[in-house]
Short mmCIF file of C-alpha atoms in Angstrom, two decimals:
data_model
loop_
_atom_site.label_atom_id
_atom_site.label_comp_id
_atom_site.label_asym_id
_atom_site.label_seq_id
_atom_site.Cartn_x
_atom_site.Cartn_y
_atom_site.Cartn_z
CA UNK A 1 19.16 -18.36 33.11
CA UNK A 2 21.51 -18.25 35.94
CA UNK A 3 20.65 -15.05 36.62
CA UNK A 4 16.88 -15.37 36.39
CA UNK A 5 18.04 -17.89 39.20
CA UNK A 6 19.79 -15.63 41.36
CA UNK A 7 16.81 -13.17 40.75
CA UNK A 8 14.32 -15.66 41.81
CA UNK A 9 16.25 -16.69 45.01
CA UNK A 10 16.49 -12.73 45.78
CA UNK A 11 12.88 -12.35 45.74
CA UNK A 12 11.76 -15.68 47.10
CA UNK A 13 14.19 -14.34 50.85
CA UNK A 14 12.75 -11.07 50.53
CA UNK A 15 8.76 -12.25 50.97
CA UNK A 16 9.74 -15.14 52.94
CA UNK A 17 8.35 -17.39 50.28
CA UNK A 18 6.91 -20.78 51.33
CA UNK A 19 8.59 -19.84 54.53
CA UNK A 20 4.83 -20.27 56.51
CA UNK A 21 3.01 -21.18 53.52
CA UNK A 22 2.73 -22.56 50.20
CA UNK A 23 4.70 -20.73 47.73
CA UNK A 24 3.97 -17.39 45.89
CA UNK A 25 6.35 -17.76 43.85
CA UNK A 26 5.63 -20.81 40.87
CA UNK A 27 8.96 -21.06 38.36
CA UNK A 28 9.45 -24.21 36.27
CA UNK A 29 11.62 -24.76 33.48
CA UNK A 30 9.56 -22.85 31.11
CA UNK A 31 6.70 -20.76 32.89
CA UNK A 32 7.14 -18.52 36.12
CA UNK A 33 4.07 -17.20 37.28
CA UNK A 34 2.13 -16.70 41.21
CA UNK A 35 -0.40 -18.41 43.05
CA UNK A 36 -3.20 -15.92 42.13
CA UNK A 37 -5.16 -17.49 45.14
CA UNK A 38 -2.66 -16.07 47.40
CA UNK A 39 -2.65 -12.51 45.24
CA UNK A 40 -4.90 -9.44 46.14
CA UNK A 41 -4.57 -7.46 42.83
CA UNK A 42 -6.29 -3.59 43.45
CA UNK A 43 -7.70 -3.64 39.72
CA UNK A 44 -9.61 -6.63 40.23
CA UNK A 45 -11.47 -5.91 43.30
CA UNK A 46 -11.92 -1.99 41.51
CA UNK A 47 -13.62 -4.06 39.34
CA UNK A 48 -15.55 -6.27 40.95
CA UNK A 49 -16.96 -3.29 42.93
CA UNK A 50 -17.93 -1.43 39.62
CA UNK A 51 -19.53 -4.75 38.68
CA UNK A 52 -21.66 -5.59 42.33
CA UNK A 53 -22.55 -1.76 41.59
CA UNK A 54 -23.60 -1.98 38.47
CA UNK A 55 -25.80 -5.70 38.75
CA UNK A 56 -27.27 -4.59 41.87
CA UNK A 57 -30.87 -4.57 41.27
CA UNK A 58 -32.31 -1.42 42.28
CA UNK A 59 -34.84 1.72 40.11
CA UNK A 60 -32.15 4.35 40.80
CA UNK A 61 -28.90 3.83 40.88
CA UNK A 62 -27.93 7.06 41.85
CA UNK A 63 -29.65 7.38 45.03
CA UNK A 64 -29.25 3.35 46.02
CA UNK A 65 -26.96 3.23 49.58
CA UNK A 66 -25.38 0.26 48.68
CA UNK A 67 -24.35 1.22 45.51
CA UNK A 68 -22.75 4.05 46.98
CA UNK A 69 -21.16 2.44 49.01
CA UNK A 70 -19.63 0.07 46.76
CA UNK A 71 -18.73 3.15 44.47
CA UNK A 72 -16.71 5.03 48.01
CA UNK A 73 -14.77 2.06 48.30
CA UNK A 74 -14.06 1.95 44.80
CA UNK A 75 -13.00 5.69 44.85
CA UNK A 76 -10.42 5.01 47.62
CA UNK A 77 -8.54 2.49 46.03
CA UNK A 78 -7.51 4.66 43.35
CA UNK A 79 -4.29 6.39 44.14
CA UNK A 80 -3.25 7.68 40.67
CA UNK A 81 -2.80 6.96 36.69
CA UNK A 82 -2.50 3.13 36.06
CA UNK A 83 0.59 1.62 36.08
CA UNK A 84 2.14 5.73 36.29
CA UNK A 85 5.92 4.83 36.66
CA UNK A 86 5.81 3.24 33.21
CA UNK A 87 6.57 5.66 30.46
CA UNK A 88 8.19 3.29 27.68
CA UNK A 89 8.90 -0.24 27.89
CA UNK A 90 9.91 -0.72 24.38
CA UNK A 91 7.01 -2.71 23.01
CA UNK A 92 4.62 -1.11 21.35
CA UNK A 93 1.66 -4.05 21.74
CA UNK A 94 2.45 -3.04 25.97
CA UNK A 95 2.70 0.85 25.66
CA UNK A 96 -0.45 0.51 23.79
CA UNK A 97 -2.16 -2.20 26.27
CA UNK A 98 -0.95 0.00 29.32
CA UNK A 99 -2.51 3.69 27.92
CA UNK A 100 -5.60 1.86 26.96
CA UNK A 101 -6.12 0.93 30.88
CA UNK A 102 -4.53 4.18 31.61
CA UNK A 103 -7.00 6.16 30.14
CA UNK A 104 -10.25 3.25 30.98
CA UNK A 105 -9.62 3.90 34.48
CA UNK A 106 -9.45 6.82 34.72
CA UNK A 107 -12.89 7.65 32.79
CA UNK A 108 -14.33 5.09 35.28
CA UNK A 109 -13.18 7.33 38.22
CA UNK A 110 -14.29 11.07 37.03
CA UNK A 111 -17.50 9.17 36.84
CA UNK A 112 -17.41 7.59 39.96
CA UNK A 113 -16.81 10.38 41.38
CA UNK A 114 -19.46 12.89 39.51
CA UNK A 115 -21.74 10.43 40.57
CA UNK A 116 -20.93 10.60 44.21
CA UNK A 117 -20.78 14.24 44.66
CA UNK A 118 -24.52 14.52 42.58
CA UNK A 119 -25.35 12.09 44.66
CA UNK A 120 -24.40 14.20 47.98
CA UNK A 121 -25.43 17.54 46.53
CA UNK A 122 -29.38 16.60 45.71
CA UNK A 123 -29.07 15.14 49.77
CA UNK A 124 -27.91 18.63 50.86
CA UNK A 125 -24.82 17.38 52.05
CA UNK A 126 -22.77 20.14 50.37
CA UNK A 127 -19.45 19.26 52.40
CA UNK A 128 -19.07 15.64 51.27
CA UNK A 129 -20.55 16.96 47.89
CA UNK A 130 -17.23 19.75 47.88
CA UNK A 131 -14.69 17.18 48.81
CA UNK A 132 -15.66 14.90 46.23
CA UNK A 133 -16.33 17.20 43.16
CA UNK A 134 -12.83 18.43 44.38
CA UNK A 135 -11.47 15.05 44.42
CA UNK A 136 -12.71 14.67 41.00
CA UNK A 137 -10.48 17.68 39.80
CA UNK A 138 -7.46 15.83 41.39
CA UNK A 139 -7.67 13.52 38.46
CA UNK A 140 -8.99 15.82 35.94
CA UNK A 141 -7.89 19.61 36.63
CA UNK A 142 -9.89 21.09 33.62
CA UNK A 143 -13.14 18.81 34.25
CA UNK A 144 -15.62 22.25 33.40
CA UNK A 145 -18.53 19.96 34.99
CA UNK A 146 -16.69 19.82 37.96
CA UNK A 147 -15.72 23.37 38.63
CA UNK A 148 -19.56 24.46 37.78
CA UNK A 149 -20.88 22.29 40.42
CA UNK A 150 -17.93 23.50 42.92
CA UNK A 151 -19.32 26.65 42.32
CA UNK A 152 -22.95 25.87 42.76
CA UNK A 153 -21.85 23.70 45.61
CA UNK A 154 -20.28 26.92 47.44
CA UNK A 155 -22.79 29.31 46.13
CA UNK A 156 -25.21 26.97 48.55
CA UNK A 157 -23.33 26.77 51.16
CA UNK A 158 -23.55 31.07 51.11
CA UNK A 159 -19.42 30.93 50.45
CA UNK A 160 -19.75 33.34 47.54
CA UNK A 161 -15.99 34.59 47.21
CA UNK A 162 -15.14 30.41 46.70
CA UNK A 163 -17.17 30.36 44.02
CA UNK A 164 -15.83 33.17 42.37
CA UNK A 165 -12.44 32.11 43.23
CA UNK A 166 -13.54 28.52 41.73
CA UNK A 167 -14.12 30.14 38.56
CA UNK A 168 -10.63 31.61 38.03
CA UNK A 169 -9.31 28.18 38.73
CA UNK A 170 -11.52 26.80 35.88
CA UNK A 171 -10.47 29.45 33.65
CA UNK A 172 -6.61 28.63 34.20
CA UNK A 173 -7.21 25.02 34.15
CA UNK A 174 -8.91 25.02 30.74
CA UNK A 175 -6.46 27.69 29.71
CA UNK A 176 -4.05 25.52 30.10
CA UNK A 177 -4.82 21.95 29.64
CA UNK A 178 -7.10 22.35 26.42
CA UNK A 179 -6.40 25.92 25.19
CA UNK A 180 -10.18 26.59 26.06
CA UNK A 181 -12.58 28.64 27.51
CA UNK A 182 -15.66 27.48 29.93
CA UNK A 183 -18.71 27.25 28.70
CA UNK A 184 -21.72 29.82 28.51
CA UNK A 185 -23.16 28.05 31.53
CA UNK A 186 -20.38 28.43 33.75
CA UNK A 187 -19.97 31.87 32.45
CA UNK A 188 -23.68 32.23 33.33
CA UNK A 189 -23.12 31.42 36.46
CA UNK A 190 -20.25 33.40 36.88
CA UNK A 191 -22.05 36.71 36.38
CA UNK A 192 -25.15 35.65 38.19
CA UNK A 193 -22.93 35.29 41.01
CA UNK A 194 -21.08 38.63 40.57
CA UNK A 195 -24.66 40.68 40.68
CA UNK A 196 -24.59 39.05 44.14
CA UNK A 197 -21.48 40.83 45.26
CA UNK A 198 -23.09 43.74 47.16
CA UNK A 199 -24.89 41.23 49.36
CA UNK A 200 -23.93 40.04 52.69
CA UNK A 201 -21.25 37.06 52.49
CA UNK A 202 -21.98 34.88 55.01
CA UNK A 203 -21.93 30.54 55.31
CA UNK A 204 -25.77 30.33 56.32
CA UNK A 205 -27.08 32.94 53.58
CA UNK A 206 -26.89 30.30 51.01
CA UNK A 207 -29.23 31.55 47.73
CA UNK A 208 -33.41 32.01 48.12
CA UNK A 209 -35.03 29.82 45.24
CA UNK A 210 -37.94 31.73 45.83
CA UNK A 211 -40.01 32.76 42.61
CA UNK A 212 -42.74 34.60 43.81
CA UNK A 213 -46.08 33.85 42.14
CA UNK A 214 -43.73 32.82 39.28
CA UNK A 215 -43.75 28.84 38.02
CA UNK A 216 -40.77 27.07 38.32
CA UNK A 217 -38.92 26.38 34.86
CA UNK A 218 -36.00 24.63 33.55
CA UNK A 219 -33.84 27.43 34.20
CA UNK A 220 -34.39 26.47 37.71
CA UNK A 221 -33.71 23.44 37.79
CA UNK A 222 -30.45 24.05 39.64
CA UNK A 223 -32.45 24.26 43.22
CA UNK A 224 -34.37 21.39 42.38
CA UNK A 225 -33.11 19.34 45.49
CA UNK A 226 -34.13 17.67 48.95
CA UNK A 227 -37.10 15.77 47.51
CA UNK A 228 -35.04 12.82 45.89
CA UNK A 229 -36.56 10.12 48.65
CA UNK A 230 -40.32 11.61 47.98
CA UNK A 231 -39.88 11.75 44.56
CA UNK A 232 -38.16 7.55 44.70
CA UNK A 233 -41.29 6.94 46.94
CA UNK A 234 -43.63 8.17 44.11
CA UNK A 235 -42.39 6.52 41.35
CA UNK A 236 -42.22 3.14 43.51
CA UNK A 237 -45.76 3.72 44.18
CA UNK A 238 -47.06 4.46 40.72
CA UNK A 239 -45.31 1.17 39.45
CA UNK A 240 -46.54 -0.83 42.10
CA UNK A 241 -49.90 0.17 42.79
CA UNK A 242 -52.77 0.88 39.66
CA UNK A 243 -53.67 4.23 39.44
CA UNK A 244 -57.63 4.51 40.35
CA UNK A 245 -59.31 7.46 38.35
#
């Protein structure tokens, strides 16, 4: 007890407790505790972010400004694993209780951030889409999803020899993280890209979705973008307005 005293004494002079204000700091007898009204606590206000996102009242999430913007700010207060430093604390109920948030947060994250980058990609913004989708792969090196849009990302952008390089990466990463291989789609994608190697490498190139007298299919669907806010428009206008045959 004395030196739970001592402790408490230590920490109290380091913050200047109650110094200017009422104190952090709340010890009795049998409970020690802090003033939660004078605490900012990152996982809280992650959360409440997720939560204004995720109540906001809105037909697409995905395309909804505020929402995005509550999902950025989200983003940037994540800085690494929860709680990282703490390997072992000799409890099992804790070790448990800490890899259960661990591993919730950082799910919520990689889907943070897929949504962001999709988000950035169907605007055309293909640099804020990169840095994102490369973000994402900061958290989760062998994310497959991540390194195929990367290289779809670059293949727009007419930076070829990124996307190939982006494949390697993907191939290591798997390699040696899960002892896998990509996918056929990334593979697909791979090769399609290769066939392309004779052609001119250049940053405005970027790759023709044009079909010819052909109709678009599902393979396709990967140049399916610009037309989000026409497409939003639409659909608000169907469910508003009766259709008149």
């Amino acid at each position: 007890r004395k030196n739970l005293r001592t402790e408490l004494n230590r920490m109290r002079t380091a913050i200047q407790d109650g110094a200017t204000h009422a104190p952090f700091i709340l010890a009795s007898r049998h409970t020690l505790t802090v003033d939660m009204r004078q605490a900012t606590i990152d996982t809280h206000l992650f959360e409440s972010l997720i939560d204004a996102s995720r109540k906001h009242p809105h037909k697409a999430q995905e395309d909804c400004p505020e929402c995005l913007a509550y999902m950025r700010q989200a983003v940037d207060l994540y800085h690494g694993p929860f709680l990282e430093d703490i390997h072992s604390t000799g409890s099992d109920l804790l070790d448990d209780w800490v890899t259960n948030n661990r591993t919730r947060y950082q799910n919520i994250i990689v889907h943070l951030l897929a949504q962001i980058y999709q988000h950035y990609e169907r605007m055309g913004d293909f640099n804020q889409a990169r840095h994102f989708a490369q973000r994402q792969l900061t958290v989760e090196p062998w994310n497959e999803e991540a390194h195929y849009s990367l290289m779809r990302i670059f293949l727009r952008q007419g930076n070829r020899s990124a996307a190939l390089a982006q494949y390697e990466n993907c191939v290591h990463a798997m390699s040696d993280a899960l002892d896998a291989a990509p996918g056929d789609a990334t593979k697909a994608l791979y090769q399609g890209i290769r066939t392309q190697e004779g052609q001119p490498d250049t940053q405005s190139a970027g790759v023709s979705p044009y079909v010819g007298l052909r109709a678009f299919t599902a393979s396709d669907s990967d140049y399916f973008f610009g037309r989000d806010k026409i497409i939003l428009r639409l659909q608000e206008s169907v469910a508003t307005h009766p259709l008149v045959a």
